[in-house]
Amino acid sequence: MNVLVIGSGGREHAISWKLAQSKKLSNLYVAPGNAGTKEVATNIDVGVNDFEGLKNAVLKHTIDLVIVGPEDPLVNGLVDFFLKDDQTAHIPVIGPQAEAAQLEGSKEFSKRFMQRNNVPTAGYESFTKDNLEEGYKYLESLQPPFVLKADGLAAGKGVVILEDLNAAKSELKAMLADAKFGDASKKVVIEEFMSGIELSVFVITDGKDYVILPEAKDYKRIGEGDTGLNTGGMGAISPVPFADEIFMKRVEEEVVIPTIEGFKKENLPYKGFLFIGLMNENGTPRVVEYNVRMGDPETEVVMPRLKSDLLEIMQAVGDECLGDITVEFENKTATTVIMVSGGYPEAYDKGHEISGLDKTEGSIIFHAGTKEDNGKVVTNGGRVIAVTSYGADFNEALQKSYKNTAIIDWERKYFRSDLGFDLQEYLN
Ligand code: AMP
Ligand code: GLY
């Protein structure tokens, strides 16, 4: 089979790395890819939102299956675009159509979906600039901290959590009246604060059946001890020590099944990955958010823990026969440490040469923001490299990753050296 993966991050490198191990694979392409995907696939210089360009690439390279990495093209209707075109309608695309992609594209859509389908989540109300005063009143009725969410996609920045009521009111005004996040904050969801510890649960579905993939814990903040600004993710650990069998059974029964049943009841065709951000409060799961794709950096630990052939799974999703196959996982722990450009998630440099990539040992190196420049690999984004390792537990795996983060180098590299700090208490 010829496969096209869409995207250019660590997630897409990890997916491509796993696909490249499949006996069923003939040719693998990534659009636009990075210096890492080039090691296992052919990069095609087409952007993720260039639908015509992607269609041309699919036809030119006789692609049999497309896997969409990021949310943007899904929310923008890439799957619908392929389905509507006679030349591409028969080619399975892994990722939901635009309507179901609203689960990530609109916070209000996803909250309403959860309410209708009895999926546990925080209580909420939504507001526009026309009922700003009601928004202030709703804030007054809540206990701090206050959680404000821009309704639309805001590159992971649209959620603001504040302790102070007046600050929350100002933020609401900035979002609604002053378009702080542009169109994304034309509508704002205000919701109850959920306490607990977070994890990411991943599901693959063909719309009828589902498989729960290994769960992972992501480290979102830039600073050690979970401090400072939010990032795309500074590292991940899988499995999550507190996600025991009892908890995961509750997740399946209370969250996953009502969600998949909701897709069927509401006629939302869904073939693809579903990422459920969950809060675990003393063993009770509640949904923080849905994403209609895999997580990044979580994919860099989930793919290494997948024993089965990813291409076979993707094919089964496309053919709507996921229920007929068995999916197996590795028992080992996998961890990934994200190495970023100094300054990230604020302004940072690009174009620094990366050294040491050929000197690492005992880890899998996934590229995130890299590109090749005159035969050299240079930095090309905030998150640059993911260093993934296996171990008997997360401490052992992290030690291996940290040996290699010392070897890989560029000007102003940074990574968090405290991953797993909050999970030590759950180790036996
Ligand atoms: P979201 O984009 O909805 O995942 O929100 C970003 C982050 O904000 C989440 O990963 C949580 O850490 C936090 N967050 C969002 N909603 C809530 C909530 N209702 N209670 C507590 N924390 C939240
Ligand atoms: N790691 C969080 C995300 O992919 O959104």
Short mmCIF file of C-alpha atoms and ligand atoms in Angstrom, two decimals:
data_model
loop_
_atom_site.label_atom_id
_atom_site.label_comp_id
_atom_site.label_asym_id
_atom_site.label_seq_id
_atom_site.Cartn_x
_atom_site.Cartn_y
_atom_site.Cartn_z
CA MET A 1 0.00 0.00 0.00
CA ASN A 2 1.05 3.57 -0.63
CA VAL A 3 0.36 5.83 2.34
CA LEU A 4 0.38 9.59 2.81
CA VAL A 5 0.76 11.07 6.30
CA ILE A 6 -0.21 14.74 6.63
CA GLY A 7 1.71 16.93 9.09
CA SER A 8 5.24 17.87 10.10
CA GLY A 9 5.71 17.27 13.81
CA GLY A 10 6.96 14.64 16.22
CA ARG A 11 3.53 13.01 16.05
CA GLU A 12 3.82 12.50 12.30
CA HIS A 13 7.39 11.22 12.58
CA ALA A 14 6.27 8.68 15.20
CA ILE A 15 3.31 7.57 13.06
CA SER A 16 5.58 7.28 10.00
CA TRP A 17 8.23 5.37 11.99
CA LYS A 18 5.59 2.84 13.00
CA LEU A 19 4.07 2.57 9.51
CA ALA A 20 7.54 2.00 8.04
CA GLN A 21 7.73 -1.27 10.02
CA SER A 22 4.68 -2.68 8.25
CA LYS A 23 5.10 -5.47 5.70
CA LYS A 24 2.04 -4.11 3.95
CA LEU A 25 3.70 -0.79 3.18
CA SER A 26 5.00 -0.10 -0.33
CA ASN A 27 5.72 3.64 -0.35
CA LEU A 28 5.35 6.16 2.44
CA TYR A 29 4.98 9.90 1.88
CA VAL A 30 4.71 12.75 4.38
CA ALA A 31 3.39 16.23 3.55
CA PRO A 32 5.20 18.42 4.39
CA GLY A 33 7.24 16.35 6.89
CA ASN A 34 10.57 17.27 8.52
CA ALA A 35 14.19 16.14 8.54
CA GLY A 36 13.20 13.06 10.58
CA THR A 37 10.31 11.84 8.43
CA LYS A 38 12.76 11.98 5.53
CA GLU A 39 14.62 9.04 7.10
CA VAL A 40 11.58 6.76 6.77
CA ALA A 41 9.49 8.36 4.02
CA THR A 42 9.53 10.72 1.05
CA ASN A 43 8.64 14.27 2.02
CA ILE A 44 6.28 16.15 -0.27
CA ASP A 45 6.44 19.93 -0.12
CA VAL A 46 2.71 20.62 0.30
CA GLY A 47 1.14 22.33 3.32
CA VAL A 48 -1.50 20.67 5.52
CA ASN A 49 -4.23 23.11 4.44
CA ASP A 50 -3.44 23.05 0.70
CA PHE A 51 -6.29 20.68 -0.19
CA GLU A 52 -5.74 20.87 -3.96
CA GLY A 53 -2.04 20.27 -3.50
CA LEU A 54 -2.73 17.26 -1.29
CA LYS A 55 -5.21 15.85 -3.80
CA ASN A 56 -2.66 16.20 -6.60
CA ALA A 57 -0.04 14.43 -4.47
CA VAL A 58 -2.49 11.61 -3.70
CA LEU A 59 -3.25 11.08 -7.39
CA LYS A 60 0.35 11.44 -8.55
CA HIS A 61 1.68 8.90 -6.05
CA THR A 62 -1.35 6.53 -6.28
CA ILE A 63 -1.97 6.78 -2.55
CA ASP A 64 -4.21 4.05 -1.05
CA LEU A 65 -4.64 5.53 2.42
CA VAL A 66 -4.26 9.00 3.97
CA ILE A 67 -3.61 9.64 7.68
CA VAL A 68 -4.22 13.18 8.92
CA GLY A 69 -1.99 14.21 11.85
CA PRO A 70 -3.08 17.71 12.98
CA GLU A 71 -6.54 19.13 13.73
CA ASP A 72 -6.46 22.12 11.41
CA PRO A 73 -7.13 20.39 8.08
CA LEU A 74 -9.78 18.20 9.74
CA VAL A 75 -11.66 21.18 11.16
CA ASN A 76 -11.27 22.89 7.76
CA GLY A 77 -12.93 19.95 5.99
CA LEU A 78 -10.12 17.99 4.31
CA VAL A 79 -11.96 14.68 4.71
CA ASP A 80 -15.17 16.14 3.23
CA PHE A 81 -13.12 17.59 0.35
CA PHE A 82 -11.71 14.14 -0.50
CA LEU A 83 -15.13 12.47 -0.12
CA LYS A 84 -16.84 14.92 -2.46
CA ASP A 85 -14.31 14.50 -5.26
CA ASP A 86 -14.88 11.55 -7.61
CA GLN A 87 -11.15 11.08 -8.06
CA THR A 88 -10.47 10.69 -4.32
CA ALA A 89 -13.79 9.55 -2.79
CA HIS A 90 -12.72 5.89 -2.71
CA ILE A 91 -9.47 6.56 -0.80
CA PRO A 92 -9.82 6.06 2.95
CA VAL A 93 -8.78 9.11 4.98
CA ILE A 94 -8.11 8.54 8.68
CA GLY A 95 -9.65 11.51 10.49
CA PRO A 96 -13.22 12.71 11.04
CA GLN A 97 -15.23 14.91 8.71
CA ALA A 98 -15.63 18.61 9.55
CA GLU A 99 -18.85 18.16 11.49
CA ALA A 100 -17.42 15.72 14.02
CA ALA A 101 -14.13 17.66 14.00
CA GLN A 102 -16.15 20.41 15.72
CA LEU A 103 -15.58 18.34 18.86
CA GLU A 104 -12.17 20.01 18.83
CA GLY A 105 -13.01 23.03 16.67
CA SER A 106 -15.70 24.37 18.99
CA LYS A 107 -15.64 24.06 22.76
CA GLU A 108 -19.37 24.76 22.89
CA PHE A 109 -20.15 22.03 20.35
CA SER A 110 -18.13 19.56 22.38
CA LYS A 111 -19.74 20.57 25.71
CA ARG A 112 -23.21 20.22 24.19
CA PHE A 113 -22.31 16.82 22.74
CA MET A 114 -21.13 15.68 26.17
CA GLN A 115 -24.31 16.91 27.85
CA ARG A 116 -26.59 15.19 25.34
CA ASN A 117 -24.70 11.93 25.69
CA ASN A 118 -24.19 11.96 29.46
CA VAL A 119 -20.43 12.14 29.25
CA PRO A 120 -19.14 13.48 32.60
CA THR A 121 -17.57 16.94 32.32
CA ALA A 122 -17.53 20.32 34.11
CA GLY A 123 -20.71 22.43 34.14
CA TYR A 124 -20.54 25.41 31.78
CA GLU A 125 -22.27 28.37 30.11
CA SER A 126 -21.26 30.11 26.91
CA PHE A 127 -21.30 33.84 26.11
CA THR A 128 -20.82 36.30 23.26
CA LYS A 129 -20.17 40.05 23.38
CA ASP A 130 -23.95 40.57 23.30
CA ASN A 131 -24.42 39.01 26.72
CA LEU A 132 -21.17 40.02 28.38
CA GLU A 133 -23.05 41.23 31.49
CA GLU A 134 -24.58 37.78 31.94
CA GLY A 135 -21.08 36.37 31.64
CA TYR A 136 -19.96 38.57 34.54
CA LYS A 137 -22.92 37.35 36.60
CA TYR A 138 -22.12 33.72 35.80
CA LEU A 139 -18.52 34.29 36.93
CA GLU A 140 -19.86 35.79 40.20
CA SER A 141 -21.86 32.60 40.79
CA LEU A 142 -18.75 30.38 40.54
CA GLN A 143 -15.98 29.61 42.98
CA PRO A 144 -12.40 30.39 41.88
CA PRO A 145 -10.36 29.37 39.99
CA PHE A 146 -12.26 30.58 36.91
CA VAL A 147 -11.85 28.71 33.62
CA LEU A 148 -12.41 30.69 30.41
CA LYS A 149 -12.14 29.03 27.02
CA ALA A 150 -12.16 30.62 23.57
CA ASP A 151 -14.72 28.59 21.63
CA GLY A 152 -12.60 28.09 18.49
CA LEU A 153 -9.12 26.83 17.66
CA ALA A 154 -6.49 29.09 19.21
CA ALA A 155 -3.30 27.04 18.74
CA GLY A 156 -3.54 25.66 22.28
CA LYS A 157 -3.56 29.13 23.85
CA GLY A 158 -7.30 29.75 24.18
CA VAL A 159 -7.79 28.48 27.75
CA VAL A 160 -7.20 30.92 30.60
CA ILE A 161 -7.47 29.95 34.27
CA LEU A 162 -7.58 32.77 36.83
CA GLU A 163 -7.87 32.96 40.61
CA ASP A 164 -9.23 36.48 40.81
CA LEU A 165 -12.82 37.39 39.92
CA ASN A 166 -11.97 40.83 38.54
CA ALA A 167 -9.14 39.43 36.47
CA ALA A 168 -11.57 36.84 35.11
CA LYS A 169 -14.06 39.56 34.17
CA SER A 170 -11.34 41.56 32.39
CA GLU A 171 -10.23 38.44 30.57
CA LEU A 172 -13.79 37.70 29.47
CA LYS A 173 -14.10 41.22 28.11
CA ALA A 174 -10.71 40.97 26.35
CA MET A 175 -11.74 37.71 24.71
CA LEU A 176 -15.24 38.77 23.65
CA ALA A 177 -15.18 42.51 23.10
CA ASP A 178 -11.50 42.99 22.18
CA ALA A 179 -11.15 39.76 20.15
CA LYS A 180 -8.08 38.65 22.13
CA PHE A 181 -7.97 35.36 20.21
CA GLY A 182 -9.51 36.77 17.03
CA ASP A 183 -12.54 34.91 15.73
CA ALA A 184 -11.77 31.98 18.05
CA SER A 185 -12.95 34.04 21.04
CA LYS A 186 -16.14 35.44 19.50
CA LYS A 187 -17.78 33.00 21.82
CA VAL A 188 -16.39 32.00 25.22
CA VAL A 189 -17.17 28.97 27.31
CA ILE A 190 -16.89 29.51 31.07
CA GLU A 191 -16.75 26.30 33.02
CA GLU A 192 -16.38 24.94 36.52
CA PHE A 193 -12.86 24.20 37.63
CA MET A 194 -12.15 20.50 37.96
CA SER A 195 -9.48 19.44 40.42
CA GLY A 196 -7.51 16.24 40.09
CA ILE A 197 -4.68 14.89 37.94
CA GLU A 198 -4.84 14.87 34.15
CA LEU A 199 -4.13 12.21 31.57
CA SER A 200 -4.68 11.66 27.87
CA VAL A 201 -6.68 8.67 26.64
CA PHE A 202 -6.59 7.68 22.97
CA VAL A 203 -9.20 5.79 21.02
CA ILE A 204 -9.20 4.63 17.42
CA THR A 205 -12.62 4.04 15.89
CA ASP A 206 -14.15 3.12 12.56
CA GLY A 207 -17.45 4.63 13.71
CA LYS A 208 -18.80 1.25 14.86
CA ASP A 209 -16.11 -0.37 16.99
CA TYR A 210 -13.25 1.12 18.93
CA VAL A 211 -9.89 0.20 20.44
CA ILE A 212 -8.48 2.06 23.44
CA LEU A 213 -4.79 2.72 22.80
CA PRO A 214 -2.21 3.13 25.60
CA GLU A 215 -2.94 6.19 27.73
CA ALA A 216 -0.28 8.82 28.43
CA LYS A 217 0.55 11.73 30.71
CA ASP A 218 1.70 14.92 29.05
CA TYR A 219 3.73 17.72 30.66
CA LYS A 220 2.30 20.95 29.29
CA ARG A 221 4.11 23.70 31.19
CA ILE A 222 7.50 25.05 30.13
CA GLY A 223 8.96 25.16 33.65
CA GLU A 224 10.01 22.47 36.11
CA GLY A 225 7.39 21.54 38.69
CA ASP A 226 4.66 22.40 36.14
CA THR A 227 5.24 26.16 36.25
CA GLY A 228 5.28 28.92 33.64
CA LEU A 229 3.58 29.15 30.28
CA ASN A 230 1.66 26.39 28.55
CA THR A 231 3.41 24.73 25.64
CA GLY A 232 2.44 22.13 23.07
CA GLY A 233 3.86 19.56 25.48
CA MET A 234 7.31 19.06 27.02
CA GLY A 235 7.27 15.29 27.43
CA ALA A 236 5.08 12.25 27.98
CA ILE A 237 4.93 9.01 29.93
CA SER A 238 2.98 5.85 29.12
CA PRO A 239 1.48 3.91 30.83
CA VAL A 240 0.23 6.33 33.48
CA PRO A 241 0.82 4.73 36.90
CA PHE A 242 -2.46 6.00 38.43
CA ALA A 243 -4.56 4.81 35.48
CA ASP A 244 -5.12 1.36 36.93
CA GLU A 245 -7.54 -1.24 35.62
CA ILE A 246 -10.42 0.00 37.76
CA PHE A 247 -9.98 3.59 36.61
CA MET A 248 -9.59 2.64 32.94
CA LYS A 249 -12.71 0.50 33.14
CA ARG A 250 -14.62 3.54 34.40
CA VAL A 251 -13.14 5.59 31.55
CA GLU A 252 -14.33 3.02 29.04
CA GLU A 253 -17.82 2.67 30.48
CA GLU A 254 -18.50 6.27 31.48
CA VAL A 255 -16.65 8.15 28.74
CA VAL A 256 -15.58 6.07 25.72
CA ILE A 257 -18.75 4.04 25.18
CA PRO A 258 -21.18 6.99 25.55
CA THR A 259 -18.97 8.99 23.17
CA ILE A 260 -18.89 6.32 20.44
CA GLU A 261 -22.62 5.66 20.94
CA GLY A 262 -23.15 9.42 20.66
CA PHE A 263 -21.44 9.43 17.25
CA LYS A 264 -23.85 6.73 16.07
CA LYS A 265 -26.98 8.31 17.57
CA GLU A 266 -26.16 11.73 16.19
CA ASN A 267 -25.12 10.46 12.78
CA LEU A 268 -21.61 11.84 13.08
CA PRO A 269 -19.44 9.63 10.88
CA TYR A 270 -16.11 9.19 12.65
CA LYS A 271 -13.18 7.21 11.31
CA GLY A 272 -10.04 8.19 13.09
CA PHE A 273 -8.23 8.88 16.31
CA LEU A 274 -10.01 10.48 19.23
CA PHE A 275 -7.95 12.03 22.04
CA ILE A 276 -9.83 12.42 25.30
CA GLY A 277 -8.26 14.81 27.80
CA LEU A 278 -9.40 13.57 31.20
CA MET A 279 -9.28 14.73 34.78
CA ASN A 280 -9.00 11.98 37.39
CA GLU A 281 -10.47 13.22 40.66
CA ASN A 282 -10.06 10.49 43.26
CA GLY A 283 -10.75 7.78 40.70
CA THR A 284 -13.63 9.55 38.95
CA PRO A 285 -12.98 10.47 35.29
CA ARG A 286 -14.32 13.71 33.80
CA VAL A 287 -13.62 15.04 30.32
CA VAL A 288 -11.56 18.22 29.98
CA GLU A 289 -11.64 18.20 26.19
CA TYR A 290 -11.89 16.13 23.05
CA ASN A 291 -9.29 16.37 20.28
CA VAL A 292 -9.98 14.75 16.94
CA ARG A 293 -6.41 13.52 16.41
CA MET A 294 -3.53 11.99 18.31
CA GLY A 295 -1.70 14.04 20.93
CA ASP A 296 1.77 15.43 20.49
CA PRO A 297 4.07 14.49 22.32
CA GLU A 298 1.87 11.58 23.46
CA THR A 299 2.12 9.84 20.06
CA GLU A 300 5.86 9.60 20.61
CA VAL A 301 5.18 7.18 23.49
CA VAL A 302 1.95 5.58 22.24
CA MET A 303 3.35 4.38 18.87
CA PRO A 304 6.40 2.76 20.49
CA ARG A 305 4.01 0.85 22.79
CA LEU A 306 1.95 -0.50 19.89
CA LYS A 307 2.96 -4.08 19.10
CA SER A 308 0.48 -4.62 16.26
CA ASP A 309 0.89 -3.40 12.70
CA LEU A 310 -0.36 0.22 12.54
CA LEU A 311 -1.10 -0.01 8.83
CA GLU A 312 -3.31 -3.05 9.40
CA ILE A 313 -5.21 -1.07 12.05
CA MET A 314 -5.57 1.96 9.74
CA GLN A 315 -6.80 -0.28 6.92
CA ALA A 316 -9.38 -1.85 9.25
CA VAL A 317 -10.59 1.64 10.21
CA GLY A 318 -10.91 2.56 6.54
CA ASP A 319 -12.77 -0.67 5.75
CA GLU A 320 -14.95 -0.38 8.86
CA CYS A 321 -13.87 -3.75 10.22
CA LEU A 322 -11.91 -2.71 13.29
CA GLY A 323 -13.96 -5.22 15.32
CA ASP A 324 -12.38 -8.09 13.36
CA ILE A 325 -8.77 -7.47 14.35
CA THR A 326 -6.81 -7.82 17.57
CA VAL A 327 -4.59 -4.97 18.68
CA GLU A 328 -1.69 -5.70 21.00
CA PHE A 329 0.50 -3.44 23.12
CA GLU A 330 3.95 -3.59 24.72
CA ASN A 331 3.99 -3.91 28.50
CA LYS A 332 7.10 -1.77 28.80
CA THR A 333 6.99 1.87 29.83
CA ALA A 334 7.87 4.48 27.23
CA THR A 335 8.84 8.07 27.96
CA THR A 336 9.67 10.98 25.73
CA VAL A 337 11.56 14.16 26.56
CA ILE A 338 10.91 17.12 24.29
CA MET A 339 13.91 19.31 23.51
CA VAL A 340 12.89 22.85 22.58
CA SER A 341 14.40 26.07 21.26
CA GLY A 342 15.44 28.55 23.96
CA GLY A 343 12.68 31.14 24.45
CA TYR A 344 9.84 28.78 23.48
CA PRO A 345 6.82 29.08 23.87
CA GLU A 346 7.54 32.78 23.29
CA ALA A 347 9.89 34.08 20.57
CA TYR A 348 12.72 31.71 19.63
CA ASP A 349 15.37 31.31 16.93
CA LYS A 350 15.29 28.93 13.99
CA GLY A 351 18.11 27.61 11.86
CA HIS A 352 20.61 26.47 14.51
CA GLU A 353 22.56 23.39 13.49
CA ILE A 354 21.75 20.30 15.58
CA SER A 355 24.70 18.09 16.52
CA GLY A 356 24.95 14.67 18.15
CA LEU A 357 21.94 13.07 16.46
CA ASP A 358 24.16 10.25 15.16
CA LYS A 359 25.80 9.69 18.56
CA THR A 360 22.75 8.78 20.64
CA GLU A 361 22.29 5.29 22.07
CA GLY A 362 19.33 3.42 23.51
CA SER A 363 16.60 5.91 22.50
CA ILE A 364 14.39 6.52 19.49
CA ILE A 365 14.86 10.05 18.18
CA PHE A 366 11.75 11.64 16.67
CA HIS A 367 12.04 14.99 14.94
CA ALA A 368 9.47 17.73 15.59
CA GLY A 369 10.66 21.16 14.39
CA THR A 370 13.63 20.31 12.17
CA LYS A 371 14.55 20.67 8.54
CA GLU A 372 17.45 19.81 6.33
CA ASP A 373 19.53 22.71 5.13
CA ASN A 374 22.48 21.99 2.80
CA GLY A 375 22.87 18.49 4.20
CA LYS A 376 22.71 19.67 7.82
CA VAL A 377 19.80 19.21 10.23
CA VAL A 378 18.77 22.56 11.70
CA THR A 379 16.12 23.72 14.17
CA ASN A 380 12.88 24.83 12.53
CA GLY A 381 10.35 25.20 15.34
CA GLY A 382 9.76 25.60 19.08
CA ARG A 383 9.61 21.91 19.85
CA VAL A 384 12.59 20.43 18.02
CA ILE A 385 13.36 16.82 19.03
CA ALA A 386 11.57 14.11 21.01
CA VAL A 387 13.83 11.59 22.74
CA THR A 388 11.83 8.41 23.43
CA SER A 389 13.07 5.47 25.51
CA TYR A 390 11.72 2.25 26.96
CA GLY A 391 12.20 1.06 30.52
CA ALA A 392 10.83 -1.26 33.19
CA ASP A 393 9.36 1.89 34.75
CA PHE A 394 9.31 5.58 33.83
CA ASN A 395 12.40 6.42 35.90
CA GLU A 396 14.50 3.89 34.02
CA ALA A 397 13.13 5.04 30.66
CA LEU A 398 13.68 8.72 31.49
CA GLN A 399 17.29 8.09 32.52
CA LYS A 400 17.98 6.72 29.04
CA SER A 401 16.31 9.72 27.40
CA TYR A 402 18.26 12.16 29.57
CA LYS A 403 21.59 10.52 28.59
CA ASN A 404 20.76 11.40 25.01
CA THR A 405 19.39 14.90 25.66
CA ALA A 406 22.94 15.59 26.93
CA ILE A 407 24.42 14.40 23.63
CA ILE A 408 22.06 16.16 21.22
CA ASP A 409 22.96 19.84 21.13
CA TRP A 410 22.29 23.22 19.55
CA GLU A 411 22.52 26.83 20.60
CA ARG A 412 20.01 27.54 23.40
CA LYS A 413 18.48 24.06 23.67
CA TYR A 414 16.16 23.50 26.64
CA PHE A 415 14.23 20.58 28.10
CA ARG A 416 12.56 19.76 31.40
CA SER A 417 14.63 17.46 33.58
CA ASP A 418 11.87 16.75 36.12
CA LEU A 419 9.39 14.67 34.10
CA GLY A 420 7.53 12.16 36.24
CA PHE A 421 8.02 14.28 39.39
CA ASP A 422 4.28 14.05 40.14
CA LEU A 423 4.05 10.30 39.52
CA GLN A 424 6.69 8.98 41.95
CA GLU A 425 4.05 8.43 44.64
CA TYR A 426 2.15 6.03 42.38
CA LEU A 427 5.14 3.70 41.81
CA ASN A 428 5.01 0.43 43.75
P1 AMP B 1 -8.18 22.46 27.04
O1 AMP B 1 -7.61 23.18 25.85
O2 AMP B 1 -9.65 22.50 27.13
O3 AMP B 1 -7.60 21.08 27.18
O4 AMP B 1 -7.59 23.21 28.30
C1 AMP B 1 -6.18 23.38 28.48
C2 AMP B 1 -5.79 22.99 29.87
O5 AMP B 1 -6.49 23.80 30.82
C3 AMP B 1 -6.16 21.56 30.24
O6 AMP B 1 -5.20 20.65 29.82
C4 AMP B 1 -6.29 21.66 31.74
O7 AMP B 1 -5.03 21.58 32.35
C5 AMP B 1 -6.84 23.03 31.96
N1 AMP B 1 -8.31 23.01 32.10
C6 AMP B 1 -9.20 23.14 31.11
N2 AMP B 1 -10.46 23.08 31.58
C7 AMP B 1 -10.36 22.88 32.92
C8 AMP B 1 -11.32 22.76 33.97
N3 AMP B 1 -12.63 22.84 33.75
N4 AMP B 1 -10.84 22.57 35.21
C9 AMP B 1 -9.50 22.51 35.44
N5 AMP B 1 -8.58 22.65 34.50
C10 AMP B 1 -8.97 22.83 33.24
N1 GLY B 2 -0.29 17.13 24.03
C1 GLY B 2 -1.48 17.84 23.90
C2 GLY B 2 -2.00 17.97 22.54
O1 GLY B 2 -1.55 17.31 21.62
O2 GLY B 2 -2.94 18.74 22.35
#
